[in-house]
PDB file of C-alpha atoms in Angstrom:
ATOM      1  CA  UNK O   8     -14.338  25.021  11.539  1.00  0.00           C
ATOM      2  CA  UNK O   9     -14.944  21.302  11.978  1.00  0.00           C
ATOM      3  CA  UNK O  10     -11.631  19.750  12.817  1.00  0.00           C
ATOM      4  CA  UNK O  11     -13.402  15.791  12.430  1.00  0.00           C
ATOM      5  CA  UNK O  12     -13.498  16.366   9.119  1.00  0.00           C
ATOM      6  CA  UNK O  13     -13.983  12.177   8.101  1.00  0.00           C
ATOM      7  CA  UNK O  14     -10.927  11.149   5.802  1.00  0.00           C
ATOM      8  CA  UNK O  15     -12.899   9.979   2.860  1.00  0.00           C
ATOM      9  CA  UNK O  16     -10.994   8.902  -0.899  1.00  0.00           C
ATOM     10  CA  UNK O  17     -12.354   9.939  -4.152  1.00  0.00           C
ATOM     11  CA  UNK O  18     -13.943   6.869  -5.989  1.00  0.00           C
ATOM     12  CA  UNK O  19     -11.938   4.988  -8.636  1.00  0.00           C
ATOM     13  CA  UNK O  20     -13.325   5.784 -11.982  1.00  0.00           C
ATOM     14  CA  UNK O  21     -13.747   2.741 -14.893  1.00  0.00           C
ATOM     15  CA  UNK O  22     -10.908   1.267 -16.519  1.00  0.00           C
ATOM     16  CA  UNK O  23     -11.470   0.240 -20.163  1.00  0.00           C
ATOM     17  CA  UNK O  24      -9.415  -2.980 -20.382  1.00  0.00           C
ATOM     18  CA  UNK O  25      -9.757  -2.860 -24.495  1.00  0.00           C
ATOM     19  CA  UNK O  26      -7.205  -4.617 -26.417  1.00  0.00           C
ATOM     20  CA  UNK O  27      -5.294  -5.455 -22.681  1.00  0.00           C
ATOM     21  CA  UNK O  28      -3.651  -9.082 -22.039  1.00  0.00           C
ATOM     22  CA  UNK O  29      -5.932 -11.090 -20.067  1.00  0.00           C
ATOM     23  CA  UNK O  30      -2.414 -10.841 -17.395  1.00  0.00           C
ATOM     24  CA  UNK O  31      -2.611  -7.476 -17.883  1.00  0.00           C
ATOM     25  CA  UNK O  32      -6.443  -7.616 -17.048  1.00  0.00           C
ATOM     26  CA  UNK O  33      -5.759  -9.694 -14.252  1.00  0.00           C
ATOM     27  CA  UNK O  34      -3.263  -7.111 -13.189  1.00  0.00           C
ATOM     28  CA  UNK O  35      -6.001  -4.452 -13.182  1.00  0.00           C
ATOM     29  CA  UNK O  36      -8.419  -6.567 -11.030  1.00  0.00           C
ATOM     30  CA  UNK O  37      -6.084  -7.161  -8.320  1.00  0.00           C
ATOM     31  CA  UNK O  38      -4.597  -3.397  -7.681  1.00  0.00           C
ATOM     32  CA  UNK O  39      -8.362  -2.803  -7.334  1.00  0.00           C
ATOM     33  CA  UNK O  40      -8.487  -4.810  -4.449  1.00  0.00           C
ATOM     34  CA  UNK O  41      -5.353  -3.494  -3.311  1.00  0.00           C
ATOM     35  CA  UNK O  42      -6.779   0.053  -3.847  1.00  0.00           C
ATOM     36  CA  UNK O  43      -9.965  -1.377  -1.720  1.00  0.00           C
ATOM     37  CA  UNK O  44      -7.366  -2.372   0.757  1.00  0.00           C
ATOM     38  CA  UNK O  45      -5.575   1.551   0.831  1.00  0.00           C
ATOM     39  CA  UNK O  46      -9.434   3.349   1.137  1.00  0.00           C
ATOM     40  CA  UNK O  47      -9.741   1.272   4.660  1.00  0.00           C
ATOM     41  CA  UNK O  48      -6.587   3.060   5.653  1.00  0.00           C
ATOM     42  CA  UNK O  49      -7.724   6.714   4.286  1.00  0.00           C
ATOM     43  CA  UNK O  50     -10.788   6.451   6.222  1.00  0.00           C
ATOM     44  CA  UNK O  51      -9.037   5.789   9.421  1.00  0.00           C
ATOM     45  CA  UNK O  52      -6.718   8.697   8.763  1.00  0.00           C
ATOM     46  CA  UNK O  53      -3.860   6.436   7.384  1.00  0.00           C
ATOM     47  CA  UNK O  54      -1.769   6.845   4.777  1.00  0.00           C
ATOM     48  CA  UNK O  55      -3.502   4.955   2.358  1.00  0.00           C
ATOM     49  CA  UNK O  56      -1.204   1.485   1.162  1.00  0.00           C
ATOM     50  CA  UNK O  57      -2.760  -1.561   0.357  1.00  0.00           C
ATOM     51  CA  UNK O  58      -1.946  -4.695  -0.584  1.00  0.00           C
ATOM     52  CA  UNK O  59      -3.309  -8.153  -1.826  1.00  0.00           C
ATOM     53  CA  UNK O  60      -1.267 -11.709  -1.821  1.00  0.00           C
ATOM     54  CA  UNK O  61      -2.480 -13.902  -4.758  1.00  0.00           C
ATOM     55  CA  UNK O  62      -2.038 -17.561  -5.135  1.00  0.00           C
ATOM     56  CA  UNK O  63      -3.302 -19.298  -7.561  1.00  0.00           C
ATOM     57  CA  UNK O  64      -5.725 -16.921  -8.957  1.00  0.00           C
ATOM     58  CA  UNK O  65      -7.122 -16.234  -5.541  1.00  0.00           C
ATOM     59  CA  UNK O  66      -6.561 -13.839  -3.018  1.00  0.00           C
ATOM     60  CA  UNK O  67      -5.649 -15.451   0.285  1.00  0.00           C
ATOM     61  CA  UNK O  68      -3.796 -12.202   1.985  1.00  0.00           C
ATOM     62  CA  UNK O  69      -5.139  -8.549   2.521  1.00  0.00           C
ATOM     63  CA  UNK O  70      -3.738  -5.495   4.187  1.00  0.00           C
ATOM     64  CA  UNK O  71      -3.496  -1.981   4.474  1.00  0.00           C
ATOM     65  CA  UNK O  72      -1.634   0.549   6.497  1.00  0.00           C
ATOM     66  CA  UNK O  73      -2.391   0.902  10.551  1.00  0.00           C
ATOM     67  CA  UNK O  74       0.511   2.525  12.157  1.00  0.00           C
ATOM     68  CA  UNK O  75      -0.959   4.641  13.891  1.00  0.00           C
ATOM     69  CA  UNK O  76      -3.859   3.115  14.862  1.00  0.00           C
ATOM     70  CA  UNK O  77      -2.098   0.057  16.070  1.00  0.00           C
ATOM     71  CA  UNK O  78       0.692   2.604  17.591  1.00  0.00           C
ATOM     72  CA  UNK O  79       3.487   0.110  15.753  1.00  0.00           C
ATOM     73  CA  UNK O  80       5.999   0.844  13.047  1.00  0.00           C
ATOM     74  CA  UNK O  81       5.033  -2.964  11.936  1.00  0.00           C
ATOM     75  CA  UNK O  82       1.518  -2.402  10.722  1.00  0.00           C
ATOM     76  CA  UNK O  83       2.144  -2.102   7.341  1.00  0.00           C
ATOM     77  CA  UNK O  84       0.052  -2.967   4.692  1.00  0.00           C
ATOM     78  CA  UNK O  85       2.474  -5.594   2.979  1.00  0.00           C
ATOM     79  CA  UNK O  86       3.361  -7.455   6.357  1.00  0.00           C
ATOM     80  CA  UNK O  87      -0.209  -8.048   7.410  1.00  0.00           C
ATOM     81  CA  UNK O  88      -1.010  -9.286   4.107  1.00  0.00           C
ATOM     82  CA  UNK O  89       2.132 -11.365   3.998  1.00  0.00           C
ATOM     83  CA  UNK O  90       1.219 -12.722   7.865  1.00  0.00           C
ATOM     84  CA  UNK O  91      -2.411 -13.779   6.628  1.00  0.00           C
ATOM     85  CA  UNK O  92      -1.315 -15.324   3.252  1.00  0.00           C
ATOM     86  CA  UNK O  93       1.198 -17.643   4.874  1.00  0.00           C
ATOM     87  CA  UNK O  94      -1.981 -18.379   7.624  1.00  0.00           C
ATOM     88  CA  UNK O  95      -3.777 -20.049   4.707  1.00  0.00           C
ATOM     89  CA  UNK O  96      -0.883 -21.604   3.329  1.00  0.00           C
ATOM     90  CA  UNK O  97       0.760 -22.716   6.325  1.00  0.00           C
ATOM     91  CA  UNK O  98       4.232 -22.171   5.525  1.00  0.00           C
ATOM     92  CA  UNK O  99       6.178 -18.798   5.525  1.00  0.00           C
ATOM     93  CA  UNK O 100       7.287 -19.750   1.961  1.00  0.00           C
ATOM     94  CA  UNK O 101       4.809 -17.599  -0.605  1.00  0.00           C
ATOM     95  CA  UNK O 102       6.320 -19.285  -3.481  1.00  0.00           C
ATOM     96  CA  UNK O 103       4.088 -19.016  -6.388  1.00  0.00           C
ATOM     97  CA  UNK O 104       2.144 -16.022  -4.793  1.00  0.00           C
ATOM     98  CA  UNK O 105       2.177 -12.473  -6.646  1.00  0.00           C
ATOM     99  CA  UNK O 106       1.981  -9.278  -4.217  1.00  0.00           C
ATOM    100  CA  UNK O 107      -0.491  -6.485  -5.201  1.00  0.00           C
ATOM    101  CA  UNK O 108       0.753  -3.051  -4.108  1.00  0.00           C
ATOM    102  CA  UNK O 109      -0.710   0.612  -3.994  1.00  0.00           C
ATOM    103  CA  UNK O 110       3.135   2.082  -3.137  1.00  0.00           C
ATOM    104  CA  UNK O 111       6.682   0.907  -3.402  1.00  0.00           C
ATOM    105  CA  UNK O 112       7.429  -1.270  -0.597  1.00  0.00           C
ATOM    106  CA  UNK O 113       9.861   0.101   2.066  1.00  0.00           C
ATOM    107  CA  UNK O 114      12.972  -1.080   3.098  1.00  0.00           C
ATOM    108  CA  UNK O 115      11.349  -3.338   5.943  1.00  0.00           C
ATOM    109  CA  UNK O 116       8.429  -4.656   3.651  1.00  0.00           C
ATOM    110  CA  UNK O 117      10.897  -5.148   0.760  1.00  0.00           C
ATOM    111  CA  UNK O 118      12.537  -7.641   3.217  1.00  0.00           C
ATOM    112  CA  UNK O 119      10.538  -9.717   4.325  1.00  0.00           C
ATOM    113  CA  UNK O 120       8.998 -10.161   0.523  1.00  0.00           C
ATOM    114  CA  UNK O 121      12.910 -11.050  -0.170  1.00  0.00           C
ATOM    115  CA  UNK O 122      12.257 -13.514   3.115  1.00  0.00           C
ATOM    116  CA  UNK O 123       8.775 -14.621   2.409  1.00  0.00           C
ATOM    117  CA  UNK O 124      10.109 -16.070  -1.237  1.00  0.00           C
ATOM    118  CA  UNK O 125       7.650 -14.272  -3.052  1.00  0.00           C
ATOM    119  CA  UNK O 126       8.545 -14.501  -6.542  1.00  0.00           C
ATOM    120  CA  UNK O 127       6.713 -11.118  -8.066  1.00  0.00           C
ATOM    121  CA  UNK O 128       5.476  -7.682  -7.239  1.00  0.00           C
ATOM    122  CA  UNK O 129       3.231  -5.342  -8.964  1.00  0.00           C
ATOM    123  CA  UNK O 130       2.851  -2.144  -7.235  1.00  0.00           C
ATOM    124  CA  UNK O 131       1.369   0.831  -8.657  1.00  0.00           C
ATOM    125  CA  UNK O 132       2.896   4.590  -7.250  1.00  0.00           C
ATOM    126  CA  UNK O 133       6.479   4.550  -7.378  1.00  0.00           C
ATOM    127  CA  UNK O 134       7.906   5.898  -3.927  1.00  0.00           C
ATOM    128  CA  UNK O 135      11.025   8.124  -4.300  1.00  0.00           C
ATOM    129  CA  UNK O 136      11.832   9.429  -0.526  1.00  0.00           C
ATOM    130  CA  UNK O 137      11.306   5.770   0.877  1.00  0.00           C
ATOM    131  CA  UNK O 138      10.619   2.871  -2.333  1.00  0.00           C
ATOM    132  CA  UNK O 139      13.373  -0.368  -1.078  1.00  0.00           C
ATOM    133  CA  UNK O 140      12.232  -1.761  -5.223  1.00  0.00           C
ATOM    134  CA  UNK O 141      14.708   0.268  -7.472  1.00  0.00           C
ATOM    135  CA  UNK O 142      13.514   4.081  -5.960  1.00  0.00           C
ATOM    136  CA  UNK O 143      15.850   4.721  -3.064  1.00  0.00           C
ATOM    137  CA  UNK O 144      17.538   0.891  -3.349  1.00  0.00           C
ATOM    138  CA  UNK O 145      16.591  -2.380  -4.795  1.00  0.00           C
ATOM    139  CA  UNK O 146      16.316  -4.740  -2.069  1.00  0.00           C
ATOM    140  CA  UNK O 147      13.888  -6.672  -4.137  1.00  0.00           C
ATOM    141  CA  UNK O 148      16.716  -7.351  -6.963  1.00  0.00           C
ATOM    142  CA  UNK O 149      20.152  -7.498  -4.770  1.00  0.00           C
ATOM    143  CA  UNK O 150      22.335 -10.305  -6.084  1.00  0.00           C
ATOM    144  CA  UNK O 151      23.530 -10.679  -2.637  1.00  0.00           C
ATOM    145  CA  UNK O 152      20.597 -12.391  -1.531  1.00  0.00           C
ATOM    146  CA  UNK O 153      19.611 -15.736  -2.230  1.00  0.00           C
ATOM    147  CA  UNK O 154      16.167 -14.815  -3.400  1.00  0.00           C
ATOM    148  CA  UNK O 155      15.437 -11.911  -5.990  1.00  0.00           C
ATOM    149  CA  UNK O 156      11.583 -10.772  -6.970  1.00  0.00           C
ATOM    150  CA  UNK O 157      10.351  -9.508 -10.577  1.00  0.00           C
ATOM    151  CA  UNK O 158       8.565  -6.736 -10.094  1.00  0.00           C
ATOM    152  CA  UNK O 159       6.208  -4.903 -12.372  1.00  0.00           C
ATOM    153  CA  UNK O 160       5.639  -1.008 -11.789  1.00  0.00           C
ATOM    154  CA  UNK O 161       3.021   1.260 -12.829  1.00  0.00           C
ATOM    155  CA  UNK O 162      -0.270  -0.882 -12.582  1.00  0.00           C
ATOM    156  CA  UNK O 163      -2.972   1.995 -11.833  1.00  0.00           C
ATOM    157  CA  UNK O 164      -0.197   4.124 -10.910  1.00  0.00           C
ATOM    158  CA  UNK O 165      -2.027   7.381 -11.615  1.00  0.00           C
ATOM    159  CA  UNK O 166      -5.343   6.520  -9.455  1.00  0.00           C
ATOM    160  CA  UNK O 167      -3.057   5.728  -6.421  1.00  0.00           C
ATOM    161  CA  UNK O 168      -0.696   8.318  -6.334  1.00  0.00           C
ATOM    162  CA  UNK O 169      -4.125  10.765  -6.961  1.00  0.00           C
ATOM    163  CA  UNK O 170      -5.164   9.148  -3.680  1.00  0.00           C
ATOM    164  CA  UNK O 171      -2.009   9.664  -1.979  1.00  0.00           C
ATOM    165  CA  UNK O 172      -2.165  13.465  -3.373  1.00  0.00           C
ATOM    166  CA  UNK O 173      -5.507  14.015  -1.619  1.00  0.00           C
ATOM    167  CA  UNK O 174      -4.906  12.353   1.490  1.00  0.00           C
ATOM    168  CA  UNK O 175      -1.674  14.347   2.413  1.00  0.00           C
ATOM    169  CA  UNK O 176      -3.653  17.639   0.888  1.00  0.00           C
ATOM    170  CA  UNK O 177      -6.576  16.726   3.421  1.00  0.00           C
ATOM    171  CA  UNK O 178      -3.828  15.816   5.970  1.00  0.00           C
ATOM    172  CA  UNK O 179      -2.103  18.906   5.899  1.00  0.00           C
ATOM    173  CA  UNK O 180      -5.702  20.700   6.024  1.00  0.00           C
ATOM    174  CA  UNK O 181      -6.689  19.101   8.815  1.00  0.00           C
ATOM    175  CA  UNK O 182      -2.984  19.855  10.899  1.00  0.00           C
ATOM    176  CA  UNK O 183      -3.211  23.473  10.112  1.00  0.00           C
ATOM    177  CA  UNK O 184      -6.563  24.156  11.555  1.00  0.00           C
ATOM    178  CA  UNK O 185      -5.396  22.067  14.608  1.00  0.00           C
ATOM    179  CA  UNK O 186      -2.863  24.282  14.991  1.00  0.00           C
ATOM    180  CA  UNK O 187      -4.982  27.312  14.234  1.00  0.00           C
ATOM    181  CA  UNK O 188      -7.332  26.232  17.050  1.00  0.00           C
ATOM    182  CA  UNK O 189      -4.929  25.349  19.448  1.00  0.00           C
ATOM    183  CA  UNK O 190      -3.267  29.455  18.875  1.00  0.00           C
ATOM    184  CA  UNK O 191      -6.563  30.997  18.947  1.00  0.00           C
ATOM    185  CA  UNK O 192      -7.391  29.033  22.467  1.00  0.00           C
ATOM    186  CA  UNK O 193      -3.987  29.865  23.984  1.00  0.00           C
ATOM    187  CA  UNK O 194      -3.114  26.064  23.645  1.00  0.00           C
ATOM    188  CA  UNK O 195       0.113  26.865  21.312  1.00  0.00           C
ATOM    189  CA  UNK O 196       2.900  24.844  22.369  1.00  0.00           C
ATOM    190  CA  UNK O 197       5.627  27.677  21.730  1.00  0.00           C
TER     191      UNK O 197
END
C-alpha cells in the first residue's frame, strides 16, 4: 500500500468557444489560469482553489490555496492573489480589477473583495456548506456595505467542481489507509 500516493488533477479537456462573446471568451481564458492556479494546490495536497486578479486585460495577481502548508487559516487562494495585485498597483483599491475564481469565496475572502473595492467576480463551483456570494450569505451584494460586487457564476463550473470531486475522493483514500496502517501497526489512537 503506498500511502505517498502524489496528489495529481486530471487534465482540463478543450473548450470549444464557438459562437461565445469575445467576454465570454475572455471569461474562459482566465478561469484557466485560475484552474492553473487550483492544480498547484492539488499537488501539494490542498484543496484545490485558485484565483487570478485581472486589470486591464492582464493578470497582475495569482493564488491558490496553502493552509496547510503555510499552517494559517489566511492562505487562501483569493487573499494572496488580492495581496499581490494591490503589490503591482500600489494601492489596496482593485477598482477596475475582475477576480477569477475556481470556488465561491468564503466569508473571510468575500470580505476583503467587499474591502479591496473589487468591482466583479467570476467564480466557477458554487460552494453550498461555506460560499459568503449568495450560497450560505451574500456578503458580496449586502446593501449594508458601502461597496457591492457583480458577480458572475458558473464559468467552467463543471471542470472545477470535477477537480474538487477527485481531490476529496483521493483525500479520503489516502486517510483511510493511514488509518488502516496505523491499526494494523498497533498505532490506533483509540
Amino acid at each position: 500500500m503506498n500511502l505517498n500516493m502524489q496528489m495529481k488533477p486530471k487534465a482540463l479537456g478543450r473548450i470549444s468557444t464557438k459562437g461565445l462573446t469575445q467576454e465570454e471568451i475572455q471569461d474562459i481564458k482566465f478561469m484557466k489560469a485560475a484552474i492553473t492556479q487550483a492544480r498547484k494546490a492539488y499537488v501539494l495536497g490542498e484543496v484545490p482553489i485558485g484565483c487570478v486578479i485581472v486589470y486591464e486585460g492582464k493578470i497582475i495577481g495569482r493564488g491558490y490555496n496553502r493552509r496547510n502548508t503555510d499552517k494559517t487559516t489566511l492562505a487562501h487562494a483569493e487573499i494572496t492573489a488580492i495581496k499581490r495585485a494591490g503589490k503591482v498597483i500600489g494601492d489596496w483599491r482593485l477598482e477596475g480589477c475582475k477576480l477569477y475564481v475556481t470556488l465561491e469565496p468564503c466569508q473571510m475572502c468575500a470580505g476583503a473583495i467587499v474591502q479591496a473595492r473589487i468591482p466583479e467576480v467570476i467564480m466557477a463551483a458554487e460552494n453550498p456548506k461555506a460560499g459568503c456570494a449568495g450560497s450560505v450569505l451574500d456578503i458580496l451584494n449586502n446593501p449594508g456595505f458601502n461597496h457591492q460586487v457583480q458577480v458572475k457564476r458558473g464559468v467552467l463550473k463543471d471542470e472545477c467542481a470535477k477537480m474538487l470531486k477527485e481531490f476529496f475522493v483521493e483525500l479520503r483514500a489516502r486517510n483511510k489507509a493511514e488509518k488502516e496502517l496505523k491499526s494494523s501497526q498497533g498505532l490506533d489512537e483509540n
